[in-house]
Coordinates of C-alpha atoms in Angstrom, one line a residue:
X4 CA -20.3 -12.0 -22.9
X5 CA -17.7 -10.0 -21.0
X6 CA -16.9 -11.0 -17.4
X7 CA -18.3 -8.8 -14.7
X8 CA -16.0 -5.9 -14.1
X9 CA -14.7 -5.7 -10.6
X10 CA -14.4 -2.0 -9.7
X11 CA -11.1 -1.3 -8.1
X12 CA -11.2 0.9 -4.9
X13 CA -10.5 4.0 -6.9
X14 CA -8.1 4.9 -4.5
X15 CA -5.2 2.7 -3.6
X16 CA -1.8 4.1 -4.4
X17 CA 0.8 1.5 -4.9
X18 CA 1.7 -1.8 -3.4
X19 CA 2.1 -2.7 0.3
X20 CA 4.9 -4.8 1.3
X21 CA 3.2 -8.1 1.9
X22 CA 0.0 -7.5 0.0
X23 CA -1.1 -6.1 -3.2
X24 CA -3.1 -2.9 -3.4
X25 CA -6.3 -2.5 -1.4
X26 CA -9.4 -2.6 -3.5
X27 CA -13.2 -2.3 -3.4
X28 CA -14.9 -5.1 -5.4
X29 CA -18.4 -4.0 -6.6
X30 CA -19.9 -5.8 -9.5
X31 CA -20.8 -3.7 -12.5
X32 CA -23.6 -4.9 -14.9
X33 CA -22.5 -7.1 -17.7
X34 CA -22.7 -5.7 -21.2
X35 CA -21.6 -6.5 -24.7
X36 CA -18.8 -4.4 -26.1
X37 CA -17.9 -4.3 -29.7
X38 CA -14.3 -5.4 -30.2
X39 CA -12.1 -3.0 -31.9
X40 CA -10.4 -4.2 -35.2
X41 CA -7.2 -6.1 -34.4
X42 CA -4.0 -4.4 -35.5
X43 CA -2.9 -7.2 -37.9
X44 CA 0.5 -5.8 -38.8
X45 CA 1.5 -5.2 -35.2
X46 CA 0.3 -8.6 -34.1
X47 CA 2.3 -10.2 -37.0
X48 CA 5.4 -8.3 -35.7
X49 CA 4.7 -9.6 -32.1
X50 CA 4.4 -13.2 -33.5
X51 CA 7.7 -12.9 -35.3
X52 CA 9.5 -11.6 -32.2
X53 CA 8.0 -14.4 -30.2
X54 CA 9.1 -17.0 -32.7
X55 CA 12.7 -15.5 -32.9
X56 CA 13.0 -15.6 -29.1
X57 CA 11.8 -19.2 -28.9
X58 CA 14.2 -20.4 -31.6
X59 CA 17.3 -18.2 -31.1
X60 CA 17.5 -17.1 -27.5
X61 CA 20.6 -18.4 -25.7
X62 CA 18.5 -20.6 -23.4
X63 CA 15.1 -22.2 -23.8
X64 CA 12.3 -20.0 -22.6
X65 CA 8.9 -21.1 -21.4
X66 CA 5.9 -20.0 -23.5
X67 CA 3.9 -18.9 -20.5
X68 CA 6.8 -16.8 -19.2
X69 CA 7.1 -15.0 -22.5
X70 CA 3.4 -14.2 -22.8
X71 CA 3.1 -13.2 -19.1
X72 CA 6.0 -10.8 -19.5
X73 CA 4.5 -9.4 -22.7
X74 CA 1.2 -8.7 -21.0
X75 CA 2.9 -7.2 -18.0
X76 CA 5.0 -4.9 -20.3
X77 CA 1.9 -3.8 -22.2
X78 CA 0.3 -2.6 -19.0
X79 CA 3.2 -1.2 -17.0
X80 CA 4.1 0.8 -20.1
X81 CA 0.8 2.7 -19.8
X82 CA 1.1 4.3 -16.3
X83 CA 2.5 3.6 -12.8
X84 CA -0.7 1.9 -11.6
X85 CA -1.8 -0.5 -14.4
X86 CA -0.5 -4.0 -14.0
X87 CA -0.9 -7.7 -14.7
X88 CA -1.9 -9.8 -11.6
X89 CA -0.8 -13.4 -11.6
X90 CA -2.6 -15.9 -9.5
X91 CA -0.6 -15.1 -6.3
X92 CA -1.0 -11.3 -6.7
X93 CA -4.7 -11.5 -7.6
X94 CA -5.4 -13.7 -4.6
X95 CA -3.6 -11.3 -2.2
X96 CA -5.4 -8.4 -3.8
X97 CA -8.7 -9.9 -2.9
X98 CA -7.9 -10.5 0.7
X99 CA -5.6 -7.6 1.4
X100 CA -8.2 -5.3 2.9
X101 CA -8.9 -7.3 6.0
X102 CA -6.3 -5.3 8.0
X103 CA -3.8 -8.1 8.4
X104 CA -1.0 -9.4 6.1
X105 CA 2.6 -10.6 6.1
X106 CA 5.5 -8.4 5.1
X107 CA 7.5 -5.3 6.0
X108 CA 4.8 -2.6 6.1
X109 CA 5.8 0.0 3.5
X110 CA 3.9 1.7 0.7
X111 CA 6.0 1.9 -2.4
X112 CA 6.2 3.0 -6.0
X113 CA 8.8 2.7 -8.8
X114 CA 11.2 5.5 -9.7
X115 CA 14.0 5.3 -12.3
X116 CA 14.0 1.5 -12.0
X117 CA 14.3 1.4 -8.2
X118 CA 11.7 1.0 -5.4
X119 CA 10.9 4.3 -3.7
X120 CA 9.2 4.4 -0.3
X121 CA 6.1 6.5 -0.2
X122 CA 5.4 5.9 3.5
X123 CA 6.0 3.3 6.2
X124 CA 2.9 1.9 7.9
X125 CA 2.5 2.7 11.5
X126 CA 3.8 0.1 14.0
X127 CA 5.3 -2.0 11.2
X128 CA 8.9 -3.5 10.9
X129 CA 9.7 -0.8 8.4
X130 CA 8.6 2.0 10.7
X131 CA 10.4 0.5 13.6
X132 CA 13.6 0.2 11.5
X133 CA 13.5 3.9 10.6
X134 CA 12.6 3.5 6.9
X135 CA 11.6 7.0 5.7
X136 CA 9.4 8.4 3.0
X137 CA 11.6 9.0 -0.1
X138 CA 14.1 6.2 0.7
X139 CA 15.3 4.5 -2.5
X140 CA 15.6 0.7 -2.2
X141 CA 18.4 -0.4 -4.5
X142 CA 19.1 -4.0 -3.3
X143 CA 17.1 -6.8 -1.7
X144 CA 19.6 -9.1 0.1
X145 CA 22.2 -9.5 -2.6
X146 CA 20.0 -8.8 -5.6
X147 CA 19.9 -5.4 -7.4
X148 CA 16.4 -4.0 -7.7
X149 CA 17.3 -2.4 -11.1
X150 CA 15.4 -4.2 -13.8
X151 CA 12.8 -5.7 -11.5
X152 CA 9.1 -4.9 -11.9
X153 CA 7.4 -3.5 -8.8
X154 CA 5.5 -6.8 -8.4
X155 CA 8.7 -8.8 -8.6
X156 CA 10.3 -6.6 -5.9
X157 CA 7.3 -6.9 -3.7
X158 CA 7.3 -10.7 -4.0
X159 CA 11.0 -10.7 -2.9
X160 CA 10.1 -8.6 0.2
X161 CA 7.2 -10.8 1.1
X162 CA 7.8 -14.0 3.0
X163 CA 7.1 -16.0 6.1
X164 CA 6.9 -14.1 9.4
X165 CA 10.1 -14.0 11.5
X166 CA 12.3 -14.4 8.4
X167 CA 14.9 -11.7 7.7
X168 CA 15.6 -9.6 4.6
X169 CA 18.3 -7.0 4.1
X170 CA 17.5 -3.8 2.3
X171 CA 20.2 -1.5 0.9
X172 CA 18.8 2.1 0.8
X173 CA 20.0 5.3 -0.7
X174 CA 18.8 8.3 1.3
X175 CA 19.0 12.0 0.5
X176 CA 21.6 13.7 2.6
X177 CA 23.5 10.5 3.3
X178 CA 26.9 10.0 1.7
X179 CA 26.8 6.2 1.8
X180 CA 24.1 3.6 1.3
X181 CA 22.3 2.4 4.4
X182 CA 22.1 -1.3 5.0
X183 CA 19.3 -2.4 7.3
X184 CA 18.0 -5.9 8.1
X185 CA 14.3 -6.3 8.9
X186 CA 12.4 -9.2 10.2
X187 CA 9.2 -9.9 8.3
X188 CA 6.0 -10.0 10.4
X189 CA 2.3 -10.3 10.2
X190 CA 1.2 -6.7 9.8
X191 CA -1.9 -5.9 11.7
X192 CA -3.2 -2.5 10.8
X193 CA -5.4 -0.6 13.2
X194 CA -7.0 1.7 10.6
X195 CA -8.6 4.2 13.2
X196 CA -6.8 5.6 16.2
X197 CA -8.4 8.2 18.4
X198 CA -7.9 10.2 21.6
X199 CA -9.5 13.0 23.5
X200 CA -6.5 15.3 23.6
X201 CA -8.0 17.7 26.2
X202 CA -11.6 18.7 27.1
X203 CA -13.4 19.8 23.9
X204 CA -10.7 18.7 21.4
X205 CA -10.7 15.2 19.8
X206 CA -8.2 13.5 17.5
X207 CA -8.9 10.8 14.9
X208 CA -6.1 9.2 12.8
X209 CA -7.0 7.1 9.8
X210 CA -4.0 5.0 8.8
X211 CA -5.6 3.3 5.9
X212 CA -9.1 2.8 4.5
X213 CA -10.2 -0.8 5.1
X214 CA -13.5 -2.6 5.1
X215 CA -14.3 -1.7 8.7
X216 CA -12.8 1.8 8.8
X217 CA -16.2 3.6 8.6
X218 CA -17.6 1.5 11.5
X219 CA -14.5 1.9 13.6
X220 CA -14.5 5.6 13.1
X221 CA -18.2 5.8 14.0
X222 CA -17.6 3.9 17.2
X223 CA -14.6 6.2 18.1
X224 CA -16.7 9.3 17.5
X225 CA -19.5 8.1 19.6
X226 CA -17.2 7.0 22.4
X227 CA -15.1 10.2 22.6
X228 CA -18.1 12.6 22.3
X229 CA -19.6 10.8 25.3
X230 CA -16.3 10.8 27.1
X231 CA -15.9 14.5 26.6
X232 CA -18.9 15.3 28.9
X233 CA -19.3 18.8 27.5
X234 CA -19.4 20.8 24.3
X235 CA -17.0 19.7 21.6
X236 CA -14.9 22.6 20.4
X237 CA -12.7 21.1 17.7
X238 CA -12.0 17.9 15.7
X239 CA -8.7 16.9 14.1
X240 CA -8.8 14.3 11.3
X241 CA -5.2 13.1 10.6
X242 CA -4.7 11.7 7.1
X243 CA -0.9 12.1 7.0
X244 CA 0.9 9.2 5.4
X245 CA -2.4 7.4 4.7
X246 CA -1.8 5.7 1.3
X247 CA -5.5 5.0 0.6
X248 CA -7.6 1.9 0.4
X249 CA -11.2 1.2 -0.1
X250 CA -13.7 3.5 -1.8
X251 CA -16.5 2.8 0.6
X252 CA -14.2 3.6 3.5
X253 CA -13.5 7.0 2.0
X254 CA -17.2 7.7 1.5
X255 CA -18.0 6.5 5.1
X256 CA -15.3 8.8 6.7
X257 CA -16.6 11.7 4.6
X258 CA -20.2 10.9 5.5
X259 CA -19.4 11.0 9.2
X260 CA -18.7 14.7 9.0
X261 CA -21.0 15.8 6.1
X262 CA -24.8 16.1 5.7
X263 CA -26.6 13.0 4.4
X264 CA -26.7 12.9 0.6
X265 CA -23.8 15.3 0.1
X266 CA -21.6 14.6 -3.0
X267 CA -18.3 13.1 -2.0
X268 CA -16.6 12.2 -5.3
X269 CA -17.4 11.5 -8.9
X270 CA -15.4 9.7 -11.6
X271 CA -15.2 10.1 -15.4
X272 CA -13.7 7.9 -18.1
X273 CA -14.4 6.6 -21.6
X274 CA -16.9 3.9 -20.7
X275 CA -20.3 4.2 -18.9
X276 CA -19.0 1.9 -16.2
X277 CA -16.4 4.4 -15.3
X278 CA -18.8 7.3 -14.7
X279 CA -20.0 7.4 -11.1
X280 CA -21.3 9.9 -8.6
X281 CA -21.0 8.8 -5.0
X282 CA -22.9 10.7 -2.2
X283 CA -22.7 10.4 1.5
X284 CA -25.5 7.8 1.5
X285 CA -25.7 4.3 3.1
X286 CA -25.7 2.5 -0.3
X287 CA -22.3 4.0 -1.0
X288 CA -20.6 3.0 2.3
X289 CA -22.4 0.0 3.8
X290 CA -21.0 -3.3 2.6
X291 CA -23.6 -6.1 2.3
X292 CA -27.4 -6.1 2.7
X293 CA -29.4 -5.5 5.9
X294 CA -26.6 -3.7 7.6
X295 CA -27.3 -1.1 10.2
X296 CA -26.4 2.5 9.2
X297 CA -23.7 3.3 11.7
X298 CA -23.3 6.9 10.4
X299 CA -27.0 7.9 10.9
X300 CA -26.7 7.4 14.7
X301 CA -23.7 9.7 15.1
X302 CA -24.1 12.9 17.3
X303 CA -25.1 15.9 15.2
X304 CA -22.1 17.8 16.6
X305 CA -19.8 15.7 14.5
X306 CA -21.1 17.5 11.4
X307 CA -20.9 21.0 12.9
X308 CA -17.9 21.3 15.2
X309 CA -14.9 23.2 13.8
X310 CA -12.6 20.8 12.1
X311 CA -9.0 20.5 10.7
X312 CA -7.8 17.8 8.3
X313 CA -4.0 17.2 8.4
X314 CA -2.4 16.0 5.2
X315 CA 1.1 15.6 3.6
X316 CA 2.8 14.2 0.6
X317 CA 2.1 10.7 1.8
X318 CA -1.7 11.3 1.8
X319 CA -2.9 9.6 -1.3
X320 CA -6.0 8.5 -3.2
X321 CA -8.7 7.7 -0.6
X322 CA -7.2 10.3 1.7
X323 CA -7.3 12.9 -1.0
X324 CA -11.0 12.0 -1.7
X325 CA -11.9 12.7 1.9
X326 CA -9.7 15.9 2.2
X327 CA -11.1 17.2 -1.1
X328 CA -14.7 16.6 -0.2
X329 CA -14.4 18.2 3.3
X330 CA -12.5 21.1 1.7
X331 CA -14.9 21.7 -1.2
X332 CA -18.0 21.7 1.1
X333 CA -16.1 24.0 3.6
X334 CA -16.7 21.5 6.3
X335 CA -13.0 21.5 7.4
X336 CA -9.8 23.5 7.0
X337 CA -7.0 21.5 5.4
X338 CA -3.6 22.0 6.9
X339 CA -0.2 20.6 6.1
X340 CA 1.5 20.0 2.7
X341 CA 0.2 19.3 -0.8
X342 CA -1.0 15.7 -1.1
X343 CA 0.4 12.9 -3.3
X344 CA -1.8 13.6 -6.3
X345 CA -3.2 10.2 -7.3
X346 CA -6.5 11.1 -9.1
X347 CA -6.9 8.0 -11.2
X348 CA -9.3 5.0 -11.0
X349 CA -8.2 1.4 -11.5
X350 CA -10.5 -1.4 -12.4
X351 CA -9.8 -5.1 -11.8
X352 CA -10.6 -7.2 -14.9
X353 CA -10.5 -11.0 -14.2
X354 CA -9.0 -12.9 -17.1
X355 CA -9.8 -16.5 -16.0
X356 CA -7.4 -19.0 -14.4
X357 CA -7.4 -16.8 -11.3
X358 CA -5.4 -14.0 -13.0
X359 CA -6.5 -10.4 -13.8
X360 CA -5.4 -7.0 -15.1
X361 CA -5.5 -3.8 -13.1
X362 CA -6.3 -1.1 -15.6
X363 CA -6.6 2.6 -15.2
X364 CA -10.1 3.4 -16.5
X365 CA -11.0 6.9 -15.1
X366 CA -10.0 10.0 -13.2
X367 CA -11.8 11.1 -10.1
X368 CA -12.9 14.6 -9.2
X369 CA -13.7 16.4 -6.0
X370 CA -17.3 17.7 -5.6
X371 CA -16.4 21.1 -7.1
X372 CA -15.0 19.4 -10.2
X373 CA -11.3 19.6 -9.3
X374 CA -9.0 16.9 -10.7
X375 CA -6.0 16.3 -8.4
X376 CA -4.1 14.1 -10.8
X377 CA -0.4 14.8 -10.5
X378 CA -1.3 18.0 -8.5
X379 CA -2.8 16.9 -5.2
X380 CA -5.0 18.7 -2.7
X381 CA -3.5 22.1 -1.8
X382 CA -3.9 22.9 2.0
X383 CA -5.8 25.9 3.0
X384 CA -3.1 26.6 5.6
X385 CA 0.3 25.4 4.5
X386 CA 2.7 24.2 7.2
X387 CA 6.5 23.9 7.0
X388 CA 7.4 20.2 6.6
X389 CA 11.0 20.8 7.5
X390 CA 12.2 19.9 4.0
X391 CA 13.6 23.2 3.0
X392 CA 17.1 21.9 3.0
X393 CA 18.4 18.3 3.3
X394 CA 15.0 16.6 3.2
X395 CA 13.8 18.3 0.1
X396 CA 14.5 15.3 -2.1
X397 CA 12.5 12.9 0.1
X398 CA 9.1 14.1 -1.0
X399 CA 7.6 11.7 -3.5
X400 CA 4.4 12.4 -5.4
X401 CA 2.4 11.1 -8.3
X402 CA 4.0 13.7 -10.6
X403 CA 7.4 12.2 -9.8
X404 CA 6.4 8.8 -11.1
X405 CA 7.5 7.7 -14.6
X406 CA 4.6 7.7 -17.1
X407 CA 2.1 9.3 -14.7
X408 CA -1.1 10.6 -16.2
X409 CA -1.3 14.3 -16.8
X410 CA -4.1 16.4 -15.4
X411 CA -6.6 16.7 -18.2
X412 CA -7.5 20.3 -17.3
X413 CA -5.3 22.0 -19.9
X414 CA -6.3 25.5 -18.8
X415 CA -4.8 25.4 -15.3
X416 CA -1.1 25.5 -14.5
X417 CA -0.1 23.8 -11.3
X418 CA 1.6 26.9 -10.1
X419 CA -1.7 28.7 -9.9
X420 CA -2.9 26.3 -7.2
X421 CA 0.1 26.5 -4.9
X422 CA -0.7 27.1 -1.3
X423 CA -0.1 30.7 -0.3
X424 CA 0.9 31.0 3.3
X425 CA 0.4 34.8 3.4
X426 CA -3.0 34.6 1.8
X427 CA -4.0 31.9 4.3
X428 CA -2.9 33.9 7.2
X429 CA -5.0 36.8 6.0
X430 CA -8.1 34.7 5.3
X431 CA -8.1 32.8 8.6
X432 CA -6.4 35.4 10.8
X433 CA -4.0 32.7 11.9
X434 CA -0.2 32.5 11.4
X435 CA 1.4 29.1 12.3
X436 CA 4.2 29.1 14.7
X437 CA 7.7 28.5 13.2
X438 CA 8.6 24.8 13.0
X439 CA 11.2 24.0 15.6
X440 CA 14.6 23.2 14.1
X441 CA 17.1 20.5 15.0
X442 CA 14.5 18.4 16.8
X443 CA 15.6 15.0 18.0
X444 CA 13.6 12.5 16.0
X445 CA 13.2 10.3 19.0
X446 CA 11.1 13.0 20.7
X447 CA 8.6 12.6 17.8
X448 CA 7.9 9.0 18.6
X449 CA 4.7 8.6 20.7
X450 CA 5.4 7.5 24.3
X451 CA 4.2 4.0 25.3
X452 CA 0.4 3.9 25.3
X453 CA 0.1 7.1 23.3
X454 CA -0.9 7.4 19.7
X455 CA 0.7 10.8 19.0
X456 CA 3.7 12.7 20.2
X457 CA 3.3 15.8 22.3
X458 CA 5.9 17.3 20.0
X459 CA 3.9 16.7 16.8
X460 CA 4.3 20.1 15.1
X461 CA 1.4 19.8 12.7
X462 CA -1.1 18.5 15.3
X463 CA -0.1 21.3 17.7
X464 CA -0.7 23.9 15.0
X465 CA -4.1 22.3 14.2
X466 CA -5.2 22.6 17.9
X467 CA -3.9 26.2 18.1
X468 CA -5.9 27.0 15.0
X469 CA -9.1 25.4 16.4
X470 CA -8.7 27.3 19.7
X471 CA -8.4 30.5 17.8
X472 CA -11.8 29.8 16.3
X473 CA -13.4 29.7 19.7
X474 CA -15.7 26.8 18.7
X475 CA -17.1 28.7 15.7
X476 CA -16.9 26.8 12.3
X477 CA -14.8 28.6 9.7
X478 CA -16.3 28.9 6.1

């Protein structure tokens, strides 16, 4: 009898420094599966290679090490997200969604044998040290990253809080490598930040989808709608640089702004276990039995007030599920840049001895049937991200990762879905203001006690758009 499958939170992107990928464990019914015939000739070749290495390699090699590396190579050769999880990685994977872990606080992937930064996490050592999306980490202390697996690199970057590590970084536009020493810390992620920007306009930022994200968002919505003391005119949901997280968190956030029972996402793969349809219903976002439905008590206005969702290239997986659902149901206007494009599902398969494999088992689709794999969510209103010149090489997306899965919709070219600024201006009767040039990056850092900078270009454009609607929802 096969072990129970542990369904991975469809949605996490890569590996966080200090913890493996966030996940959503939900048991799937046990079932017998017929074993495929073993490839005898290929296994014979594997056995021969194993024997030759054991007998002829210049130094003795441990059997466990050889088998582990073989398993890891089998999985990492499939796509950027499948991997073997040893005891340490599997343990951290199971506890990594609590919102607290040790490390540097950066979301990463592999590119050309090096570690490439997708996005630093808010308020982390990496963010405070100025690590940027697109930075290529080439050395950890005195060790070259070339040749390491992503898990190996992550292990080296993890460590006890208050211990230092030196990163050597190659950055687009810089003539010399950048050497920066960071101090490891316990990363405490506040997954929901919120603020009443001005009377009638409220801002919610989701930094990552964790176990309590839905509940935290519901509390923030209730509090700020009461604090407003008047009609709400506009909502901004900020998913920029949100790398993903738990599936139930994505469904919960979507459910806060959609009618009960609305389709949020569905998945499709080769097995029956990989075919799911998830609606905005309590059974899909409440974790555990006899828990109160925190979404049901939200003010009705939350589902009707004009809304903008902000996204960029760092918005991945769970973020893309939410943006795609709100966009397909015409609940919100998506503004920003095309998202990361991770549209695949990973399942955790325990192997015994506290190890597991993380295997890509399905693709996910938005309610209208769009696959975003290697394409991303295209914004309704594109905004200049300031990368037209020296920053162009910093944008990292799924399509840039080696061995990424292709979109299985063969009839559509990616170019057909490019955001069209002129068409958006005509449809919404709104033209974004030009992005200011030569802005001092220090002015983009929120002031003490604030969660967003007053010079945040994308947020300012979102508010300008909502004000142009006059409190009337745009379809």
